[in-house]
Coordinates of C-alpha atoms and ligand atoms in Angstrom, one line a residue:
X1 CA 23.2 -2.0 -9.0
X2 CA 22.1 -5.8 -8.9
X3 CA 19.7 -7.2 -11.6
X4 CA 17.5 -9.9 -11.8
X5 CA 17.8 -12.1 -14.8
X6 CA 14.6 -14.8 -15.5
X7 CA 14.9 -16.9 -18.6
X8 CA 10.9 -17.6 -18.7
X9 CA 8.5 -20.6 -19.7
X10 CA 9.2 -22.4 -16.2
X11 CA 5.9 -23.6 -15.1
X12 CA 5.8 -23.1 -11.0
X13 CA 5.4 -25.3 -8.9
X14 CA 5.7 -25.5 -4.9
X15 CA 4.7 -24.0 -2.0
X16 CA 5.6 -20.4 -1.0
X17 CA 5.7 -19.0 2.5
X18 CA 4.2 -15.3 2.6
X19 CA 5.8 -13.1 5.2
X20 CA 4.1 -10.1 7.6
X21 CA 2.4 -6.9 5.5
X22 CA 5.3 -4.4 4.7
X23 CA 2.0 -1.9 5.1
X24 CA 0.4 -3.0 8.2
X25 CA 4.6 -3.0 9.9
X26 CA 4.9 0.7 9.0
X27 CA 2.3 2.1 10.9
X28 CA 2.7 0.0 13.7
X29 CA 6.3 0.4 13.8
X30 CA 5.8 4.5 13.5
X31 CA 2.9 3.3 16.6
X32 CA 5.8 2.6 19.2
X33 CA 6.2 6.5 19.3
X34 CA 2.8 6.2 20.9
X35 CA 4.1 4.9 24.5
X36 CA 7.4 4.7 26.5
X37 CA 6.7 1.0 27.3
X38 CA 7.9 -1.8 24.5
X39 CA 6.5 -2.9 21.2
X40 CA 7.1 -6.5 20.2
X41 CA 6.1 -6.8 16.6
X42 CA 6.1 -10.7 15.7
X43 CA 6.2 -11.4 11.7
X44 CA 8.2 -8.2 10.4
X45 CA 9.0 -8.8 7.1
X46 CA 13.0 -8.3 6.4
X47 CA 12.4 -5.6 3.6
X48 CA 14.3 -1.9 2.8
X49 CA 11.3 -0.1 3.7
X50 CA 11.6 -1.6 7.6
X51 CA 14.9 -0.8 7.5
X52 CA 14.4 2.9 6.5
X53 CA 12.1 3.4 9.4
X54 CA 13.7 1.6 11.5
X55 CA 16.5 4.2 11.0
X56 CA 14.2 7.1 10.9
X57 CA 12.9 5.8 14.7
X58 CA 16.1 5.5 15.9
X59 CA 16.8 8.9 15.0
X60 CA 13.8 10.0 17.3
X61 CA 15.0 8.2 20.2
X62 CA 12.8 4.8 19.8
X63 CA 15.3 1.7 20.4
X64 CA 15.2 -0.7 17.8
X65 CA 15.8 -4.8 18.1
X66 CA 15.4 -6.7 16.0
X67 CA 15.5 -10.6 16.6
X68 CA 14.3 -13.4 13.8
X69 CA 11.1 -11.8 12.8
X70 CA 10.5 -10.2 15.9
X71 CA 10.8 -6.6 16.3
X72 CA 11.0 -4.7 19.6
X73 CA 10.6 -1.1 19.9
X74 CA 10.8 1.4 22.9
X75 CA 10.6 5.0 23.0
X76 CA 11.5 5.7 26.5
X77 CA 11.9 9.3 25.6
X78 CA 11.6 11.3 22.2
X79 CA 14.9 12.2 21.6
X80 CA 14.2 14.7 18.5
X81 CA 11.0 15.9 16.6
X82 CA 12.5 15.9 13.3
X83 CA 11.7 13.5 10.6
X84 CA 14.8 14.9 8.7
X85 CA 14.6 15.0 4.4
X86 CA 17.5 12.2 4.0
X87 CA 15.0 10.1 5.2
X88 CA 11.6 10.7 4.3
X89 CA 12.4 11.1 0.5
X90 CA 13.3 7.4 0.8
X91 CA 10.1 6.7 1.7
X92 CA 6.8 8.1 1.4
X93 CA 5.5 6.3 4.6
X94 CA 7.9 8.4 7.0
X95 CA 4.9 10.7 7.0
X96 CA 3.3 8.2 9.4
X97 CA 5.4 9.5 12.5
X98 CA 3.9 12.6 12.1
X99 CA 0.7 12.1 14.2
X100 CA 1.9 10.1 17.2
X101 CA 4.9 12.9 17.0
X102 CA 2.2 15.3 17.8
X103 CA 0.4 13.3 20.1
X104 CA 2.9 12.6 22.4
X105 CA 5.4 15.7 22.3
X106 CA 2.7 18.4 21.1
X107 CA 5.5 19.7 18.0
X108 CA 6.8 17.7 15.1
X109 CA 9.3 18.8 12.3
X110 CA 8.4 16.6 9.2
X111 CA 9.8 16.7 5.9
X112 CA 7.4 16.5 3.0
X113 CA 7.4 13.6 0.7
X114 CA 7.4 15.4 -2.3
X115 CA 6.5 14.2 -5.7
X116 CA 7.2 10.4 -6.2
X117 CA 6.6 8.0 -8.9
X118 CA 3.3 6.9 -8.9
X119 CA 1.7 10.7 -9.0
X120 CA 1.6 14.1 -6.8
X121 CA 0.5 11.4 -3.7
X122 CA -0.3 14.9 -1.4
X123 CA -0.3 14.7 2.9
X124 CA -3.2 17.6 2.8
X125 CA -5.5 15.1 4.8
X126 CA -2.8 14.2 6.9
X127 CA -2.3 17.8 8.1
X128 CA -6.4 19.2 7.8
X129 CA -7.0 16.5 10.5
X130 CA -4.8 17.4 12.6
X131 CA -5.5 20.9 12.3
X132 CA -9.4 19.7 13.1
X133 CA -7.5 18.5 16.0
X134 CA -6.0 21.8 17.4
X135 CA -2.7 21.2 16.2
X136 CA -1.1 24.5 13.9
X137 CA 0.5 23.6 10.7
X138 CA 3.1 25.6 8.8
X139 CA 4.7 24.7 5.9
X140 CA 8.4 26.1 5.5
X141 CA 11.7 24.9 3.8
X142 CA 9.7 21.7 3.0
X143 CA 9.1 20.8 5.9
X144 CA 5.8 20.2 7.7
X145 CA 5.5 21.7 11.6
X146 CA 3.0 20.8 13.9
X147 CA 2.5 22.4 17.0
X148 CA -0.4 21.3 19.5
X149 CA 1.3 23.1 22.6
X150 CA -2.1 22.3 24.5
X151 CA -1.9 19.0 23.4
X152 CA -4.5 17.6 20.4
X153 CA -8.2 17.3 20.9
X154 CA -11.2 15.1 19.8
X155 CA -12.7 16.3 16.7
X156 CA -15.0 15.4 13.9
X157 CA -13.2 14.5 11.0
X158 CA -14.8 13.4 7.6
X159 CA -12.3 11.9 4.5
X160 CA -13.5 13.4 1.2
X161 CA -11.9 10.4 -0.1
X162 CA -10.1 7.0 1.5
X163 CA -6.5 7.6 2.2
X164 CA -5.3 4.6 3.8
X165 CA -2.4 6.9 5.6
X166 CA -4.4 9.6 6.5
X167 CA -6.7 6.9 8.0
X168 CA -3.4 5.8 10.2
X169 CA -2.0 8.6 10.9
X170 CA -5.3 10.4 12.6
X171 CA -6.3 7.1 14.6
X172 CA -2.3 7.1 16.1
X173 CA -2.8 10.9 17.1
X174 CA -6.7 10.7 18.5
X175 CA -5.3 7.3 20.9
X176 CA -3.5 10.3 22.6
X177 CA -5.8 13.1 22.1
X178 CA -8.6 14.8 25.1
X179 CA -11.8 13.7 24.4
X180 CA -13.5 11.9 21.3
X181 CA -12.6 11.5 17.3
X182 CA -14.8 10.5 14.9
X183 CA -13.2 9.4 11.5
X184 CA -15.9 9.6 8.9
X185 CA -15.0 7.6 5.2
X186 CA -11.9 6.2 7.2
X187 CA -9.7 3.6 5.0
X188 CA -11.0 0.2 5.4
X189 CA -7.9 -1.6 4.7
X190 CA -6.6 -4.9 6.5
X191 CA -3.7 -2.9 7.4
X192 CA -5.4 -0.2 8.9
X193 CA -7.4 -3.1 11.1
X194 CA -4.4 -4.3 12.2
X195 CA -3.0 -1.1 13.6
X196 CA -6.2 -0.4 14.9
X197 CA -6.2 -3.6 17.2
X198 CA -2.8 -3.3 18.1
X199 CA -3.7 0.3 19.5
X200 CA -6.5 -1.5 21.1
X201 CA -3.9 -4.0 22.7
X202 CA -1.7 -0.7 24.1
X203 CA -4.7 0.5 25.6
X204 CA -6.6 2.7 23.2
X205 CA -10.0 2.6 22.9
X206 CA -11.4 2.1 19.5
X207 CA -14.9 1.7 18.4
X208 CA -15.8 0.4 14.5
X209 CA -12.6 -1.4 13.8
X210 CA -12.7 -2.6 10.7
X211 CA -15.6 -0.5 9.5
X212 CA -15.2 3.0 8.0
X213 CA -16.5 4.9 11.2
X214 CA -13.8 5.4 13.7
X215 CA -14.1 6.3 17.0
X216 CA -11.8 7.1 19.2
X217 CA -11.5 7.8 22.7
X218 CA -8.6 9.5 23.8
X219 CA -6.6 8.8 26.6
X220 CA -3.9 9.7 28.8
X221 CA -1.0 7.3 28.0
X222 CA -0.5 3.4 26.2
X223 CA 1.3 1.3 27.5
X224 CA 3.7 -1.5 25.5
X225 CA 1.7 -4.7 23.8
X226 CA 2.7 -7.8 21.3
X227 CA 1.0 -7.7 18.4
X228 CA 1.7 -10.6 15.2
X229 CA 1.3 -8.2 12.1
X230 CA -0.9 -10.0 9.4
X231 CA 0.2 -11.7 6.2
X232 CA 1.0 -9.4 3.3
X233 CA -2.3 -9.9 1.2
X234 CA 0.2 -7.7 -2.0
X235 CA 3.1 -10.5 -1.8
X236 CA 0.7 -13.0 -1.6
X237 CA -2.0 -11.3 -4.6
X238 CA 1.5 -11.7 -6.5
X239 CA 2.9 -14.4 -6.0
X240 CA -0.5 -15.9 -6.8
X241 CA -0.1 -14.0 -10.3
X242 CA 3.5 -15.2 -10.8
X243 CA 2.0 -18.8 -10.3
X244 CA -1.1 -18.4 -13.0
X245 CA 0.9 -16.8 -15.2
X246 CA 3.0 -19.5 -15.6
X247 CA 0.4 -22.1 -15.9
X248 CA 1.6 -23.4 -12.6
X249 CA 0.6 -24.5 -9.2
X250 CA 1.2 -23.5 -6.2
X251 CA 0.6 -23.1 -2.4
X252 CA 0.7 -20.5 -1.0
X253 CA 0.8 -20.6 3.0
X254 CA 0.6 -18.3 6.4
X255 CA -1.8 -16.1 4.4
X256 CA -5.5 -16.1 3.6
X257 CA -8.0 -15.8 1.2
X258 CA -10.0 -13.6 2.9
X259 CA -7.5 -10.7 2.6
X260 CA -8.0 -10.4 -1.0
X261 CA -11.3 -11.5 -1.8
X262 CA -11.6 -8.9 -4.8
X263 CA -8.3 -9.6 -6.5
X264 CA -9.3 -13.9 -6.0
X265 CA -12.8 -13.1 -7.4
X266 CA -11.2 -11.0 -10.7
X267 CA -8.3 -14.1 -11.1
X268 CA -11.2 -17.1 -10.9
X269 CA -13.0 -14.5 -13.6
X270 CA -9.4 -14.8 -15.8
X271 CA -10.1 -19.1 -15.5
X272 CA -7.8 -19.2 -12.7
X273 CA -8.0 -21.7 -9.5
X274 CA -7.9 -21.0 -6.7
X275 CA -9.1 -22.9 -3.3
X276 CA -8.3 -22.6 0.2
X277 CA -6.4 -24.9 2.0
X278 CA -5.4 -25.9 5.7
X279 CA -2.5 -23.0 5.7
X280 CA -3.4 -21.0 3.1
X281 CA -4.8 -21.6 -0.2
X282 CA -3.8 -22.9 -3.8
X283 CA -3.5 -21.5 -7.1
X284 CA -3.6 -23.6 -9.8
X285 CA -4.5 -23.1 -14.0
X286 CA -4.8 -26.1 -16.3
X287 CA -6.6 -23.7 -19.3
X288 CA -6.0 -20.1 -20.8
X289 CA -6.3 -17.2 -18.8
X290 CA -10.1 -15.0 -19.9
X291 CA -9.6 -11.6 -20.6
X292 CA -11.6 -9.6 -17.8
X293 CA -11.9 -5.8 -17.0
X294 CA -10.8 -5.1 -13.4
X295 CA -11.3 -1.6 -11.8
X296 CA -9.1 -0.4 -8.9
X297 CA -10.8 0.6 -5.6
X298 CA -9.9 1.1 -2.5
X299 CA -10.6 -2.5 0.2
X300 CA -12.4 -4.4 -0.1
X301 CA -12.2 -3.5 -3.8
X302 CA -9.0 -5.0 -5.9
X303 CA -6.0 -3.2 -4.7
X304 CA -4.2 -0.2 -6.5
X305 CA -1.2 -2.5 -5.6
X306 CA -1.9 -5.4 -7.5
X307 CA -2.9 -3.4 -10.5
X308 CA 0.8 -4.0 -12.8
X309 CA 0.9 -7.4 -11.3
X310 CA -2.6 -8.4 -13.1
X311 CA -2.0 -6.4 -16.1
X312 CA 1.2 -8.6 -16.8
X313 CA -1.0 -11.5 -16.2
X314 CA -3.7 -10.2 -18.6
X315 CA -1.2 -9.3 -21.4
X316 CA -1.2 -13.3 -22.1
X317 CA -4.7 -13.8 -21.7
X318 CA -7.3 -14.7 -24.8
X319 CA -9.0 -11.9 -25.3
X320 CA -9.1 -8.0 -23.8
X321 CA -9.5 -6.5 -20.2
X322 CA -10.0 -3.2 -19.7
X323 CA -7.9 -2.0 -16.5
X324 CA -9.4 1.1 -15.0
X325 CA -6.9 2.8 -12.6
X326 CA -8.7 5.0 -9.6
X327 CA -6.4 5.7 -6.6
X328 CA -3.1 6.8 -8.2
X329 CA -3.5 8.8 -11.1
X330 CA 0.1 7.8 -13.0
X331 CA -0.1 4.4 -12.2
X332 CA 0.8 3.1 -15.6
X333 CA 4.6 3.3 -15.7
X334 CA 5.1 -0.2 -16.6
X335 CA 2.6 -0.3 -19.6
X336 CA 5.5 0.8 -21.9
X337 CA 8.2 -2.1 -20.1
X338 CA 5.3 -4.6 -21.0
X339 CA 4.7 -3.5 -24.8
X340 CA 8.6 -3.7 -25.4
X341 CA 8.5 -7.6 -24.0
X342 CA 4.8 -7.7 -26.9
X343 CA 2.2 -7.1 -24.7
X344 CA -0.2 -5.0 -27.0
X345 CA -1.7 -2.4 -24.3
X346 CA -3.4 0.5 -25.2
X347 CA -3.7 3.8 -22.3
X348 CA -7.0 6.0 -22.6
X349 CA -6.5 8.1 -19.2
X350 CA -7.0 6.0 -16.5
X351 CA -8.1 3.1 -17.9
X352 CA -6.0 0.6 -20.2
X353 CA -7.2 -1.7 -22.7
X354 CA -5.0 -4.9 -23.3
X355 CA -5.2 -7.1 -26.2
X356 CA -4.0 -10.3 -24.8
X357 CA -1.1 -11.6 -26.6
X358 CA -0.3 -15.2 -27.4
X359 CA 3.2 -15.2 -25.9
X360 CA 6.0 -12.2 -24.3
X361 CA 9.5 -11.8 -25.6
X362 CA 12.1 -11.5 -23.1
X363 CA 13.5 -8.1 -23.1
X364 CA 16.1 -6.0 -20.6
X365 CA 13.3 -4.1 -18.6
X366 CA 13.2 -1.5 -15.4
X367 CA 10.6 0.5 -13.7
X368 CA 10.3 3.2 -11.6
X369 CA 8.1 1.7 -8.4
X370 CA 7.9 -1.4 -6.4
X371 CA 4.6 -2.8 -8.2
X372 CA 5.7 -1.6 -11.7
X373 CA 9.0 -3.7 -11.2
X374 CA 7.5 -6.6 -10.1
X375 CA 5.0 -7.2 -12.2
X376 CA 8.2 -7.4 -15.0
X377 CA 9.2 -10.3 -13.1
X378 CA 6.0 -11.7 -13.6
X379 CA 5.8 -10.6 -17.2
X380 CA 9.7 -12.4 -17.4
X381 CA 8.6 -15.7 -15.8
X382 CA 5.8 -16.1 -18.9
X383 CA 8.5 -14.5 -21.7
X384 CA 10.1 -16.8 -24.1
X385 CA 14.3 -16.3 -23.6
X386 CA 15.7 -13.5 -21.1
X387 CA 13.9 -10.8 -19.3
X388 CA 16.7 -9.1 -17.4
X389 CA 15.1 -6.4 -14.9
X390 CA 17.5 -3.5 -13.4
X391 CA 16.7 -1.0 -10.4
X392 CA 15.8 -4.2 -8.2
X393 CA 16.2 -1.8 -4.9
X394 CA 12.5 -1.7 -6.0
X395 CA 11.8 -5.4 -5.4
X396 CA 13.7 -4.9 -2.4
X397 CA 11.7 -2.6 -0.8
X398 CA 9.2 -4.8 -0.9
X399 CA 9.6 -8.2 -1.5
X400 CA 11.6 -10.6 1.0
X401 CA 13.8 -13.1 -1.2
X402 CA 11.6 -12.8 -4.4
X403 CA 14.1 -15.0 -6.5
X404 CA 14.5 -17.5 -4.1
X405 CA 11.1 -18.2 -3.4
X406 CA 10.4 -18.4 -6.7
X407 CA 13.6 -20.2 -8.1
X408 CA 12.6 -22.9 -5.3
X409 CA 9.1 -23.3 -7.3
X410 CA 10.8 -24.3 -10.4
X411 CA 11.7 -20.8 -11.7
X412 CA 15.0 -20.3 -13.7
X413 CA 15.7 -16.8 -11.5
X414 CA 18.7 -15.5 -10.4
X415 CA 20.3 -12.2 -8.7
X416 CA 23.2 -10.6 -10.6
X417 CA 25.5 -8.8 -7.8
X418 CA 27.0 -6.0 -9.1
X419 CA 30.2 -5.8 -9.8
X420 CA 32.9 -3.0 -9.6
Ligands
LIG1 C1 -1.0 3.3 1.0 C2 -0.1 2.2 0.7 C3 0.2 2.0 -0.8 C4 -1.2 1.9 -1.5 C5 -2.1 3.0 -1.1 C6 -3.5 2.8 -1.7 C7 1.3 2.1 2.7 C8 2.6 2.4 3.3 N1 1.2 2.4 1.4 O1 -0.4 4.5 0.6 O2 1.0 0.9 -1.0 O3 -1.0 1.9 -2.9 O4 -2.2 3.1 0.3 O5 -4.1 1.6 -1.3 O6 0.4 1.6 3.4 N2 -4.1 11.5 -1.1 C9 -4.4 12.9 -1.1 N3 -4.1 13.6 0.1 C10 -3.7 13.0 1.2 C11 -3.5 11.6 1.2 C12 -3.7 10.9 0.0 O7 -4.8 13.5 -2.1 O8 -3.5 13.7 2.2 C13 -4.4 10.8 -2.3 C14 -3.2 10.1 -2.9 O9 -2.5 10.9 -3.7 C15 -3.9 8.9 -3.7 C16 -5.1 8.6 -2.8 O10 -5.3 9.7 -2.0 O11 -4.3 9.4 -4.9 C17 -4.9 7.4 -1.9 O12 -3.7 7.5 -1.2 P1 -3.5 6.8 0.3 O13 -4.6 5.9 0.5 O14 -3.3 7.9 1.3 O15 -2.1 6.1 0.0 P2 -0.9 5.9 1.0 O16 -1.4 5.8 2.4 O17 0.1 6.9 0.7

């Protein structure tokens, strides 16, 4: 397996492009199930997540093409209804074909996620909604089966809590569905904007995009659109970490500060800079970084996401944060990789209380998730000597040429191939 070795205390410096939302491609990729005519997604990111659906599509029958960063996909016919367990296990998100499976072929054959790292992560509001719907559920073998044979209908449905998935999943199957669905405490996200529009742009109607009232009007069929997926507001919350940590400065470009308001609110708390600018904005630090308590939420609070990549950040601050975690409830699998490189953190249930420490060691490192891992590389780039992090099919998943974007700001980075 490769690993990333960082020999920290590199100040950054530079400009770094961001690349499309690996969560807003998903659901629009799982989206081109929807309609036999073509989806042309402009700004995928080239990440192991795209690639596993991708492959999980093609094994439904959608065509997938992939040119530059533009991705076309048609699903002339459904070929099969089963999401088999090879692939799913990979990745949580497979769930997503689920709904527009329904809504277009009335049966789907899903395997369940299971367990992963970052806690239990269940799909009941996935399948209670689209019971609401008229679909029947049974669970057998782990696998998920949905059967609408009279095809879904409108229905009422109200979210105990936000579940961005849920969210996407429901609106996918109402575009489809007879008559009108109302999705109550719907997820808010950017992401979940963007799908919604796109929808709009393959002929779905949709009424409070962007809000957390949903309402859908089905209809009969969609029909093929273009749609430019957004900037990845997590790369770029990052990236914008990597760059304070390190006492840097740096510009970050083809995203916008609007997409994380929350996060950029808690990071000017911590005595960071950061301004907007014609393509994106800058982040910039010229004094310590305050301790300050940040709570996850879900948007347009600070992202569960970017949770590990501020603690790292906060571990070298002046001072403590408290760092209350409420979406995921084992969210904290890096806190013990970040005390072995000195960071002095402290877990109480959900919340953890660091003790900002005047300077990391380098240590050999690896985490179980995508966020976990990365916000080791951010933890490295601050470390005095060599951080070496293992498992980096974790970065991989979700970050697009992480060491060279930030080896071109200055950043002594580098990608150890494995060898036989
Ligand atoms: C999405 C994101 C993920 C992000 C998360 C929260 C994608 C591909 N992934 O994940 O990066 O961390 O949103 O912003 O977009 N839950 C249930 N039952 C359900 C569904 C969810 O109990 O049926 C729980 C989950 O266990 C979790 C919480 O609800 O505790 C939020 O999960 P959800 O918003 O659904 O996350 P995902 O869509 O899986």
């Amino acid at each position: 397996m490769d690993r990333i070795r960082i020999r920290g205390g590199r100040r950054l410096s530079g400009r770094i492009a961001i690349g499309g939302a690996k969560n807003a491609a998903l659901p629009l990729m799982a989206a081109a199930i929807l309609t036999d005519g073509t989806l042309a997604l402009e700004n995928t990111p080239d990440l192991a997540d795209i690639a596993t659906l991708a492959r999980l599509l093609e094994t439904l029958g959608v065509r997938v093409e992939r040119e530059g960063r533009v991705t076309r996909l048609t699903c002339a016919s459904v070929a099969s209804t089963e999401a088999p367990y090879d692939l799913v296990r990979k990745m949580r998100a497979s769930v997503l074909v689920l709904g527009p499976l329904v809504a277009r072929e009335r049966v789907a054959r899903v395997s369940l996620p299971g367990g992963c790292a970052i806690g239990a992560r269940p799909v009941d509001l996935h399948l209670k909604g689209l019971e609401a719907m008229g679909a029947r559920i049974e669970l057998a073998e782990g696998y998920v089966e949905a059967r609408a044979p009279d095809g879904l209908r409108g229905a009422e449905i109200v979210f105990p809590f936000v579940s961005v998935g849920a969210t996407e999943n429901l609106l996918m199957a109402a575009t489809l569905a007879r008559g009108t669905t109302v999705l109550k405490n719907a997820a808010r996200e950017p992401e979940v904007e963007d799908l919604a529009n796109c929808l709009v742009a393959m002929g779905a109607r949709i009424e409070g995009i962007g809000s957390d009232h949903l309402v859908v009007h089905g209809t009969d069929r969609l029909a093929g659109a273009t749609h430019p997926i957004l900037p990845d507001r997590i790369e770029t919350g990052t990236y914008a970490m990597a760059a304070a940590i390190t006492g840097g400065d740096v510009e970050l470009t083809g995203t916008r500060i609007g997409l994380l308001e929350a996060t950029v609110a808690s990071m000017r708390e911590a005595g960071i800079s950061v301004e907007p600018t014609a393509e994106g904005f800058r982040v910039s630090r010229s004094c310590l970084i305050h301790g300050t308590d940040v709570m996850t939420e879900p948007y347009p609070g600070f992202a569960t996401d970017l949770q590990a990549q501020m603690m790292a950040l906060l571990a070298v601050a002046e001072g403590a944060s408290m760092i209350t975690e409420t979406i995921f409830e084992n969210r904290f699998m890096h806190v013990p990789e970040l005390r072995r490189m000195g960071a002095n953190i402290n877990l109480h249930g959900s919340s953890a209380m660091v003790r900002g420490v005047a300077r990391l060691t380098g240590a050999p490192v690896m985490a179980t998730d995508l966020r976990a891992s990365v916000s080791l590389v951010i933890a490295g780039l601050a470390a005095a000597g060599e951080t070496m992090v293992n498992r980096v099919y974790h970065l991989d998943r979700g970050y697009e040429r992480l060491e060279a974007k930030l080896a071109a700001c200055g950043a002594d980075i580098e990608r150890l191939k494995e060898t036989a």
